[in-house]
PDB file with SEQRES, HELIX, SHEET and CRYST1 records, atoms N, CA, C and O in Angstrom:
SEQRES   1 A   65  MET TYR GLY ASN ARG HIS LEU TYR CYS ILE ARG THR LEU          
SEQRES   2 A   65  PRO LYS LYS SER ASN ILE PHE TYR THR GLY PHE THR SER          
SEQRES   3 A   65  ASN LEU ILE LYS ARG PHE HIS ASP HIS ASN SER PHE ASN          
SEQRES   4 A   65  LEU THR GLY PHE THR VAL LYS HIS ARG PRO TRP ILE VAL          
SEQRES   5 A   65  PHE TYR THR GLU ILE ASN ILE TYR PRO GLU LYS LYS SER          
HELIX    1 AA1 LYS A   30  HIS A   33  1                                   4    
HELIX    2 AA2 PHE A   43  LYS A   46  1                                   4    
SHEET    1 AA1 3 PHE A  20  THR A  25  0                                        
SHEET    2 AA1 3 HIS A   6  THR A  12 -1                                        
SHEET    3 AA1 3 TRP A  50  ILE A  57 -1                                        
CRYST1    1.000    1.000    1.000  90.00  90.00  90.00 P 1           1          
ATOM      1  N   MET A   1       2.694  -1.033 -21.017  1.00  0.00           N  
ATOM      2  CA  MET A   1       3.804  -2.095 -21.289  1.00  0.00           C  
ATOM      3  C   MET A   1       3.210  -3.329 -21.944  1.00  0.00           C  
ATOM      4  O   MET A   1       2.289  -3.908 -21.369  1.00  0.00           O  
ATOM      5  N   TYR A   2       3.690  -3.789 -23.151  1.00  0.00           N  
ATOM      6  CA  TYR A   2       3.387  -4.877 -24.016  1.00  0.00           C  
ATOM      7  C   TYR A   2       4.514  -5.251 -24.684  1.00  0.00           C  
ATOM      8  O   TYR A   2       5.566  -4.647 -24.895  1.00  0.00           O  
ATOM      9  N   GLY A   3       4.109  -6.409 -25.005  1.00  0.00           N  
ATOM     10  CA  GLY A   3       5.131  -7.384 -25.466  1.00  0.00           C  
ATOM     11  C   GLY A   3       5.940  -8.727 -24.298  1.00  0.00           C  
ATOM     12  O   GLY A   3       5.426  -9.013 -23.217  1.00  0.00           O  
ATOM     13  N   ASN A   4       6.782  -9.155 -24.634  1.00  0.00           N  
ATOM     14  CA  ASN A   4       7.309 -10.169 -23.968  1.00  0.00           C  
ATOM     15  C   ASN A   4       8.466  -9.572 -22.471  1.00  0.00           C  
ATOM     16  O   ASN A   4       9.522  -8.948 -22.372  1.00  0.00           O  
ATOM     17  N   ARG A   5       7.374 -10.286 -21.436  1.00  0.00           N  
ATOM     18  CA  ARG A   5       7.697  -9.730 -19.991  1.00  0.00           C  
ATOM     19  C   ARG A   5       7.551 -10.843 -19.173  1.00  0.00           C  
ATOM     20  O   ARG A   5       6.500 -11.424 -19.439  1.00  0.00           O  
ATOM     21  N   HIS A   6       8.108 -11.306 -18.393  1.00  0.00           N  
ATOM     22  CA  HIS A   6       8.675 -12.690 -17.338  1.00  0.00           C  
ATOM     23  C   HIS A   6       8.275 -11.837 -15.851  1.00  0.00           C  
ATOM     24  O   HIS A   6       8.704 -10.784 -15.379  1.00  0.00           O  
ATOM     25  N   LEU A   7       7.368 -12.712 -15.428  1.00  0.00           N  
ATOM     26  CA  LEU A   7       6.998 -12.561 -13.946  1.00  0.00           C  
ATOM     27  C   LEU A   7       7.632 -13.836 -13.374  1.00  0.00           C  
ATOM     28  O   LEU A   7       7.223 -14.959 -13.671  1.00  0.00           O  
ATOM     29  N   TYR A   8       8.573 -13.620 -12.603  1.00  0.00           N  
ATOM     30  CA  TYR A   8       9.593 -14.534 -11.630  1.00  0.00           C  
ATOM     31  C   TYR A   8       9.592 -14.225 -10.384  1.00  0.00           C  
ATOM     32  O   TYR A   8       9.270 -13.114  -9.963  1.00  0.00           O  
ATOM     33  N   CYS A   9      10.085 -15.528  -9.431  1.00  0.00           N  
ATOM     34  CA  CYS A   9      10.360 -15.232  -8.443  1.00  0.00           C  
ATOM     35  C   CYS A   9      11.509 -16.186  -7.934  1.00  0.00           C  
ATOM     36  O   CYS A   9      11.554 -17.303  -8.449  1.00  0.00           O  
ATOM     37  N   ILE A  10      12.164 -15.954  -7.259  1.00  0.00           N  
ATOM     38  CA  ILE A  10      13.690 -16.241  -6.916  1.00  0.00           C  
ATOM     39  C   ILE A  10      13.327 -16.574  -5.106  1.00  0.00           C  
ATOM     40  O   ILE A  10      12.425 -16.165  -4.374  1.00  0.00           O  
ATOM     41  N   ARG A  11      14.109 -17.189  -4.947  1.00  0.00           N  
ATOM     42  CA  ARG A  11      14.319 -17.369  -3.474  1.00  0.00           C  
ATOM     43  C   ARG A  11      15.882 -17.445  -3.078  1.00  0.00           C  
ATOM     44  O   ARG A  11      16.784 -17.386  -3.913  1.00  0.00           O  
ATOM     45  N   THR A  12      16.065 -17.577  -1.775  1.00  0.00           N  
ATOM     46  CA  THR A  12      17.744 -17.940  -1.250  1.00  0.00           C  
ATOM     47  C   THR A  12      17.718 -19.152  -0.886  1.00  0.00           C  
ATOM     48  O   THR A  12      16.737 -19.706  -0.391  1.00  0.00           O  
ATOM     49  N   LEU A  13      19.146 -19.827  -1.170  1.00  0.00           N  
ATOM     50  CA  LEU A  13      19.134 -21.413  -0.897  1.00  0.00           C  
ATOM     51  C   LEU A  13      18.351 -21.635   0.384  1.00  0.00           C  
ATOM     52  O   LEU A  13      17.843 -20.715   1.026  1.00  0.00           O  
ATOM     53  N   PRO A  14      18.297 -22.738   0.665  1.00  0.00           N  
ATOM     54  CA  PRO A  14      16.931 -22.945   2.042  1.00  0.00           C  
ATOM     55  C   PRO A  14      18.473 -23.004   3.165  1.00  0.00           C  
ATOM     56  O   PRO A  14      18.191 -22.353   4.171  1.00  0.00           O  
ATOM     57  N   LYS A  15      19.323 -23.333   3.224  1.00  0.00           N  
ATOM     58  CA  LYS A  15      20.432 -23.665   4.397  1.00  0.00           C  
ATOM     59  C   LYS A  15      20.692 -22.176   4.494  1.00  0.00           C  
ATOM     60  O   LYS A  15      20.906 -21.768   5.635  1.00  0.00           O  
ATOM     61  N   LYS A  16      20.715 -21.236   3.458  1.00  0.00           N  
ATOM     62  CA  LYS A  16      21.004 -19.575   4.440  1.00  0.00           C  
ATOM     63  C   LYS A  16      19.819 -19.020   5.120  1.00  0.00           C  
ATOM     64  O   LYS A  16      19.860 -18.845   6.337  1.00  0.00           O  
ATOM     65  N   SER A  17      18.958 -18.781   4.560  1.00  0.00           N  
ATOM     66  CA  SER A  17      17.820 -18.033   4.630  1.00  0.00           C  
ATOM     67  C   SER A  17      16.466 -18.252   4.135  1.00  0.00           C  
ATOM     68  O   SER A  17      16.596 -18.979   3.150  1.00  0.00           O  
ATOM     69  N   ASN A  18      15.168 -17.978   4.329  1.00  0.00           N  
ATOM     70  CA  ASN A  18      14.339 -18.207   3.687  1.00  0.00           C  
ATOM     71  C   ASN A  18      13.651 -16.663   2.771  1.00  0.00           C  
ATOM     72  O   ASN A  18      12.484 -16.302   2.930  1.00  0.00           O  
ATOM     73  N   ILE A  19      14.464 -16.059   2.012  1.00  0.00           N  
ATOM     74  CA  ILE A  19      13.988 -14.722   1.647  1.00  0.00           C  
ATOM     75  C   ILE A  19      13.320 -14.945   0.367  1.00  0.00           C  
ATOM     76  O   ILE A  19      14.008 -15.446  -0.522  1.00  0.00           O  
ATOM     77  N   PHE A  20      11.956 -14.629   0.086  1.00  0.00           N  
ATOM     78  CA  PHE A  20      11.709 -14.482  -1.577  1.00  0.00           C  
ATOM     79  C   PHE A  20      11.439 -13.278  -2.182  1.00  0.00           C  
ATOM     80  O   PHE A  20      10.862 -12.333  -1.644  1.00  0.00           O  
ATOM     81  N   TYR A  21      11.968 -13.332  -3.587  1.00  0.00           N  
ATOM     82  CA  TYR A  21      11.661 -11.755  -3.952  1.00  0.00           C  
ATOM     83  C   TYR A  21      10.554 -12.033  -5.279  1.00  0.00           C  
ATOM     84  O   TYR A  21      10.440 -13.222  -5.576  1.00  0.00           O  
ATOM     85  N   THR A  22       9.939 -11.295  -5.895  1.00  0.00           N  
ATOM     86  CA  THR A  22       9.463 -11.380  -7.451  1.00  0.00           C  
ATOM     87  C   THR A  22       9.338 -10.342  -7.754  1.00  0.00           C  
ATOM     88  O   THR A  22       8.947  -9.383  -7.088  1.00  0.00           O  
ATOM     89  N   GLY A  23       9.844 -10.439  -9.421  1.00  0.00           N  
ATOM     90  CA  GLY A  23      10.076  -9.191 -10.074  1.00  0.00           C  
ATOM     91  C   GLY A  23       9.391  -9.430 -12.069  1.00  0.00           C  
ATOM     92  O   GLY A  23       8.663 -10.338 -12.469  1.00  0.00           O  
ATOM     93  N   PHE A  24       9.783  -8.648 -12.625  1.00  0.00           N  
ATOM     94  CA  PHE A  24       9.323  -8.447 -14.029  1.00  0.00           C  
ATOM     95  C   PHE A  24      10.155  -8.372 -14.942  1.00  0.00           C  
ATOM     96  O   PHE A  24      10.827  -7.405 -14.583  1.00  0.00           O  
ATOM     97  N   THR A  25      10.516  -8.675 -15.746  1.00  0.00           N  
ATOM     98  CA  THR A  25      11.764  -8.436 -16.522  1.00  0.00           C  
ATOM     99  C   THR A  25      11.735  -9.231 -18.303  1.00  0.00           C  
ATOM    100  O   THR A  25      11.195 -10.273 -18.673  1.00  0.00           O  
ATOM    101  N   SER A  26      12.355  -8.463 -18.890  1.00  0.00           N  
ATOM    102  CA  SER A  26      11.988  -8.509 -20.572  1.00  0.00           C  
ATOM    103  C   SER A  26      13.238  -9.584 -20.667  1.00  0.00           C  
ATOM    104  O   SER A  26      13.379 -10.179 -21.736  1.00  0.00           O  
ATOM    105  N   ASN A  27      14.074  -9.828 -19.670  1.00  0.00           N  
ATOM    106  CA  ASN A  27      15.553 -10.795 -20.227  1.00  0.00           C  
ATOM    107  C   ASN A  27      15.506 -11.289 -19.041  1.00  0.00           C  
ATOM    108  O   ASN A  27      16.014 -10.619 -18.141  1.00  0.00           O  
ATOM    109  N   LEU A  28      14.954 -12.451 -18.751  1.00  0.00           N  
ATOM    110  CA  LEU A  28      15.085 -13.126 -17.431  1.00  0.00           C  
ATOM    111  C   LEU A  28      16.539 -13.712 -17.352  1.00  0.00           C  
ATOM    112  O   LEU A  28      16.934 -13.696 -16.186  1.00  0.00           O  
ATOM    113  N   ILE A  29      17.405 -14.196 -18.186  1.00  0.00           N  
ATOM    114  CA  ILE A  29      18.549 -14.444 -17.913  1.00  0.00           C  
ATOM    115  C   ILE A  29      19.103 -13.416 -17.319  1.00  0.00           C  
ATOM    116  O   ILE A  29      19.097 -13.293 -16.094  1.00  0.00           O  
ATOM    117  N   LYS A  30      19.610 -12.618 -18.081  1.00  0.00           N  
ATOM    118  CA  LYS A  30      20.228 -11.319 -17.879  1.00  0.00           C  
ATOM    119  C   LYS A  30      19.842 -11.088 -16.237  1.00  0.00           C  
ATOM    120  O   LYS A  30      20.823 -11.125 -15.494  1.00  0.00           O  
ATOM    121  N   ARG A  31      18.795 -10.901 -15.720  1.00  0.00           N  
ATOM    122  CA  ARG A  31      18.370 -10.211 -14.830  1.00  0.00           C  
ATOM    123  C   ARG A  31      18.048 -11.511 -13.448  1.00  0.00           C  
ATOM    124  O   ARG A  31      17.419 -11.276 -12.416  1.00  0.00           O  
ATOM    125  N   PHE A  32      18.412 -12.278 -13.667  1.00  0.00           N  
ATOM    126  CA  PHE A  32      18.829 -13.610 -12.776  1.00  0.00           C  
ATOM    127  C   PHE A  32      20.301 -13.281 -12.546  1.00  0.00           C  
ATOM    128  O   PHE A  32      20.699 -13.223 -11.382  1.00  0.00           O  
ATOM    129  N   HIS A  33      21.140 -13.061 -13.552  1.00  0.00           N  
ATOM    130  CA  HIS A  33      22.748 -12.821 -13.121  1.00  0.00           C  
ATOM    131  C   HIS A  33      22.800 -11.728 -12.796  1.00  0.00           C  
ATOM    132  O   HIS A  33      23.781 -11.330 -12.168  1.00  0.00           O  
ATOM    133  N   ASP A  34      21.831 -10.948 -13.100  1.00  0.00           N  
ATOM    134  CA  ASP A  34      22.174  -9.475 -12.063  1.00  0.00           C  
ATOM    135  C   ASP A  34      21.708  -9.510 -10.498  1.00  0.00           C  
ATOM    136  O   ASP A  34      21.996  -8.592  -9.730  1.00  0.00           O  
ATOM    137  N   HIS A  35      20.957 -10.662 -10.099  1.00  0.00           N  
ATOM    138  CA  HIS A  35      20.855 -10.614  -8.742  1.00  0.00           C  
ATOM    139  C   HIS A  35      21.765 -11.231  -8.087  1.00  0.00           C  
ATOM    140  O   HIS A  35      22.108 -10.879  -6.958  1.00  0.00           O  
ATOM    141  N   ASN A  36      22.260 -12.213  -8.704  1.00  0.00           N  
ATOM    142  CA  ASN A  36      23.734 -13.082  -7.988  1.00  0.00           C  
ATOM    143  C   ASN A  36      25.182 -12.184  -8.250  1.00  0.00           C  
ATOM    144  O   ASN A  36      26.307 -12.317  -7.769  1.00  0.00           O  
ATOM    145  N   SER A  37      24.773 -11.482  -8.964  1.00  0.00           N  
ATOM    146  CA  SER A  37      26.383 -10.931  -9.386  1.00  0.00           C  
ATOM    147  C   SER A  37      26.927  -9.923  -8.091  1.00  0.00           C  
ATOM    148  O   SER A  37      26.178  -9.357  -7.294  1.00  0.00           O  
ATOM    149  N   PHE A  38      28.536  -9.851  -8.102  1.00  0.00           N  
ATOM    150  CA  PHE A  38      29.309  -9.187  -7.321  1.00  0.00           C  
ATOM    151  C   PHE A  38      29.465  -7.850  -7.826  1.00  0.00           C  
ATOM    152  O   PHE A  38      30.380  -7.148  -7.397  1.00  0.00           O  
ATOM    153  N   ASN A  39      28.722  -7.462  -8.629  1.00  0.00           N  
ATOM    154  CA  ASN A  39      29.181  -6.058  -9.360  1.00  0.00           C  
ATOM    155  C   ASN A  39      28.090  -4.648  -9.168  1.00  0.00           C  
ATOM    156  O   ASN A  39      28.435  -3.469  -9.242  1.00  0.00           O  
ATOM    157  N   LEU A  40      26.787  -5.144  -8.922  1.00  0.00           N  
ATOM    158  CA  LEU A  40      25.480  -4.463  -8.188  1.00  0.00           C  
ATOM    159  C   LEU A  40      25.245  -4.275  -6.541  1.00  0.00           C  
ATOM    160  O   LEU A  40      25.618  -5.239  -5.873  1.00  0.00           O  
ATOM    161  N   THR A  41      24.865  -3.528  -6.056  1.00  0.00           N  
ATOM    162  CA  THR A  41      24.706  -3.139  -4.749  1.00  0.00           C  
ATOM    163  C   THR A  41      23.029  -3.291  -5.110  1.00  0.00           C  
ATOM    164  O   THR A  41      22.554  -3.098  -6.229  1.00  0.00           O  
ATOM    165  N   GLY A  42      22.236  -3.693  -3.857  1.00  0.00           N  
ATOM    166  CA  GLY A  42      21.024  -3.493  -3.441  1.00  0.00           C  
ATOM    167  C   GLY A  42      20.277  -4.753  -2.601  1.00  0.00           C  
ATOM    168  O   GLY A  42      21.189  -5.477  -2.203  1.00  0.00           O  
ATOM    169  N   PHE A  43      19.303  -5.158  -2.284  1.00  0.00           N  
ATOM    170  CA  PHE A  43      18.556  -5.718  -1.415  1.00  0.00           C  
ATOM    171  C   PHE A  43      19.083  -7.497  -1.972  1.00  0.00           C  
ATOM    172  O   PHE A  43      19.763  -8.242  -1.266  1.00  0.00           O  
ATOM    173  N   THR A  44      18.553  -7.855  -3.390  1.00  0.00           N  
ATOM    174  CA  THR A  44      18.922  -9.012  -3.713  1.00  0.00           C  
ATOM    175  C   THR A  44      20.563  -9.591  -3.640  1.00  0.00           C  
ATOM    176  O   THR A  44      20.954 -10.726  -3.366  1.00  0.00           O  
ATOM    177  N   VAL A  45      21.305  -8.433  -3.971  1.00  0.00           N  
ATOM    178  CA  VAL A  45      22.463  -8.492  -4.021  1.00  0.00           C  
ATOM    179  C   VAL A  45      23.168  -9.041  -2.870  1.00  0.00           C  
ATOM    180  O   VAL A  45      24.088  -9.812  -3.143  1.00  0.00           O  
ATOM    181  N   LYS A  46      22.886  -8.762  -1.401  1.00  0.00           N  
ATOM    182  CA  LYS A  46      22.949  -8.727  -0.092  1.00  0.00           C  
ATOM    183  C   LYS A  46      22.711  -9.978   0.347  1.00  0.00           C  
ATOM    184  O   LYS A  46      23.293 -10.533   1.279  1.00  0.00           O  
ATOM    185  N   HIS A  47      21.501 -10.600  -0.606  1.00  0.00           N  
ATOM    186  CA  HIS A  47      21.325 -12.039   0.019  1.00  0.00           C  
ATOM    187  C   HIS A  47      21.524 -13.199  -0.900  1.00  0.00           C  
ATOM    188  O   HIS A  47      20.865 -14.232  -0.776  1.00  0.00           O  
ATOM    189  N   ARG A  48      22.287 -13.057  -1.673  1.00  0.00           N  
ATOM    190  CA  ARG A  48      22.330 -14.055  -2.315  1.00  0.00           C  
ATOM    191  C   ARG A  48      23.239 -15.011  -2.254  1.00  0.00           C  
ATOM    192  O   ARG A  48      24.344 -14.523  -2.017  1.00  0.00           O  
ATOM    193  N   PRO A  49      23.265 -16.607  -2.407  1.00  0.00           N  
ATOM    194  CA  PRO A  49      22.721 -16.452  -3.743  1.00  0.00           C  
ATOM    195  C   PRO A  49      21.270 -16.731  -3.986  1.00  0.00           C  
ATOM    196  O   PRO A  49      20.495 -16.914  -3.047  1.00  0.00           O  
ATOM    197  N   TRP A  50      20.950 -16.761  -5.065  1.00  0.00           N  
ATOM    198  CA  TRP A  50      19.367 -17.128  -5.562  1.00  0.00           C  
ATOM    199  C   TRP A  50      19.412 -18.105  -6.583  1.00  0.00           C  
ATOM    200  O   TRP A  50      20.318 -18.394  -7.364  1.00  0.00           O  
ATOM    201  N   ILE A  51      18.010 -18.668  -6.405  1.00  0.00           N  
ATOM    202  CA  ILE A  51      17.682 -19.678  -7.210  1.00  0.00           C  
ATOM    203  C   ILE A  51      16.084 -19.135  -7.568  1.00  0.00           C  
ATOM    204  O   ILE A  51      15.229 -18.650  -6.827  1.00  0.00           O  
ATOM    205  N   VAL A  52      16.073 -19.503  -9.352  1.00  0.00           N  
ATOM    206  CA  VAL A  52      14.404 -19.011  -9.541  1.00  0.00           C  
ATOM    207  C   VAL A  52      14.115 -20.027  -9.294  1.00  0.00           C  
ATOM    208  O   VAL A  52      14.949 -20.928  -9.220  1.00  0.00           O  
ATOM    209  N   PHE A  53      12.459 -20.260  -9.027  1.00  0.00           N  
ATOM    210  CA  PHE A  53      11.265 -21.278  -8.570  1.00  0.00           C  
ATOM    211  C   PHE A  53      10.410 -21.465  -9.157  1.00  0.00           C  
ATOM    212  O   PHE A  53       9.956 -22.607  -9.234  1.00  0.00           O  
ATOM    213  N   TYR A  54       9.618 -19.988 -10.071  1.00  0.00           N  
ATOM    214  CA  TYR A  54       8.799 -19.745 -10.994  1.00  0.00           C  
ATOM    215  C   TYR A  54       9.090 -18.676 -11.986  1.00  0.00           C  
ATOM    216  O   TYR A  54       9.659 -17.589 -11.882  1.00  0.00           O  
ATOM    217  N   THR A  55       8.588 -19.240 -12.880  1.00  0.00           N  
ATOM    218  CA  THR A  55       8.673 -18.359 -14.146  1.00  0.00           C  
ATOM    219  C   THR A  55       6.891 -18.033 -15.010  1.00  0.00           C  
ATOM    220  O   THR A  55       6.219 -18.997 -15.375  1.00  0.00           O  
ATOM    221  N   GLU A  56       6.425 -16.676 -15.189  1.00  0.00           N  
ATOM    222  CA  GLU A  56       5.122 -16.986 -16.360  1.00  0.00           C  
ATOM    223  C   GLU A  56       6.134 -16.287 -17.396  1.00  0.00           C  
ATOM    224  O   GLU A  56       7.154 -15.699 -17.036  1.00  0.00           O  
ATOM    225  N   ILE A  57       5.737 -16.421 -18.657  1.00  0.00           N  
ATOM    226  CA  ILE A  57       6.217 -15.639 -20.041  1.00  0.00           C  
ATOM    227  C   ILE A  57       4.994 -15.040 -20.424  1.00  0.00           C  
ATOM    228  O   ILE A  57       3.915 -15.633 -20.383  1.00  0.00           O  
ATOM    229  N   ASN A  58       5.127 -14.048 -20.741  1.00  0.00           N  
ATOM    230  CA  ASN A  58       4.203 -13.010 -21.775  1.00  0.00           C  
ATOM    231  C   ASN A  58       3.065 -12.639 -20.423  1.00  0.00           C  
ATOM    232  O   ASN A  58       1.960 -13.181 -20.453  1.00  0.00           O  
ATOM    233  N   ILE A  59       3.416 -11.710 -19.285  1.00  0.00           N  
ATOM    234  CA  ILE A  59       2.450 -11.493 -18.641  1.00  0.00           C  
ATOM    235  C   ILE A  59       1.208 -10.172 -19.398  1.00  0.00           C  
ATOM    236  O   ILE A  59       0.004  -9.952 -19.267  1.00  0.00           O  
ATOM    237  N   TYR A  60       2.309  -9.573 -20.168  1.00  0.00           N  
ATOM    238  CA  TYR A  60       1.239  -8.384 -20.400  1.00  0.00           C  
ATOM    239  C   TYR A  60       1.180  -8.989 -22.416  1.00  0.00           C  
ATOM    240  O   TYR A  60       2.116  -9.092 -23.209  1.00  0.00           O  
ATOM    241  N   PRO A  61      -0.419  -9.278 -22.627  1.00  0.00           N  
ATOM    242  CA  PRO A  61       0.069  -9.706 -24.265  1.00  0.00           C  
ATOM    243  C   PRO A  61      -0.341  -8.367 -25.127  1.00  0.00           C  
ATOM    244  O   PRO A  61      -0.766  -7.243 -24.859  1.00  0.00           O  
ATOM    245  N   GLU A  62      -0.045  -8.970 -26.095  1.00  0.00           N  
ATOM    246  CA  GLU A  62       0.188  -7.834 -27.262  1.00  0.00           C  
ATOM    247  C   GLU A  62      -1.138  -7.134 -27.261  1.00  0.00           C  
ATOM    248  O   GLU A  62      -2.259  -7.637 -27.330  1.00  0.00           O  
ATOM    249  N   LYS A  63      -0.696  -5.530 -27.142  1.00  0.00           N  
ATOM    250  CA  LYS A  63      -1.789  -4.488 -27.235  1.00  0.00           C  
ATOM    251  C   LYS A  63      -2.928  -5.108 -29.106  1.00  0.00           C  
ATOM    252  O   LYS A  63      -2.588  -5.481 -30.229  1.00  0.00           O  
ATOM    253  N   LYS A  64      -4.450  -4.836 -28.293  1.00  0.00           N  
ATOM    254  CA  LYS A  64      -4.993  -5.535 -29.862  1.00  0.00           C  
ATOM    255  C   LYS A  64      -5.402  -4.081 -30.459  1.00  0.00           C  
ATOM    256  O   LYS A  64      -5.173  -3.049 -29.828  1.00  0.00           O  
ATOM    257  N   SER A  65      -5.917  -4.091 -31.506  1.00  0.00           N  
ATOM    258  CA  SER A  65      -6.230  -2.802 -32.323  1.00  0.00           C  
ATOM    259  C   SER A  65      -7.426  -2.828 -32.331  1.00  0.00           C  
ATOM    260  O   SER A  65      -8.059  -1.940 -32.902  1.00  0.00           O  
TER     261      SER A  65                                                      
END                                                                             
């Protein structure tokens, strides 16, 4: 895996529960919207709403020749 990748950490709103989730993506904005979407199923959809509290960009540097 090379190229622009984002490490992100999200958590539920403090007054709901204190659940954390970590993931990797090449499109942070789309992925964040997916976690809060009503159109998808899965763990994070069950615990929405989520907020992003940490990100890193370029987790995987370009391949050296």
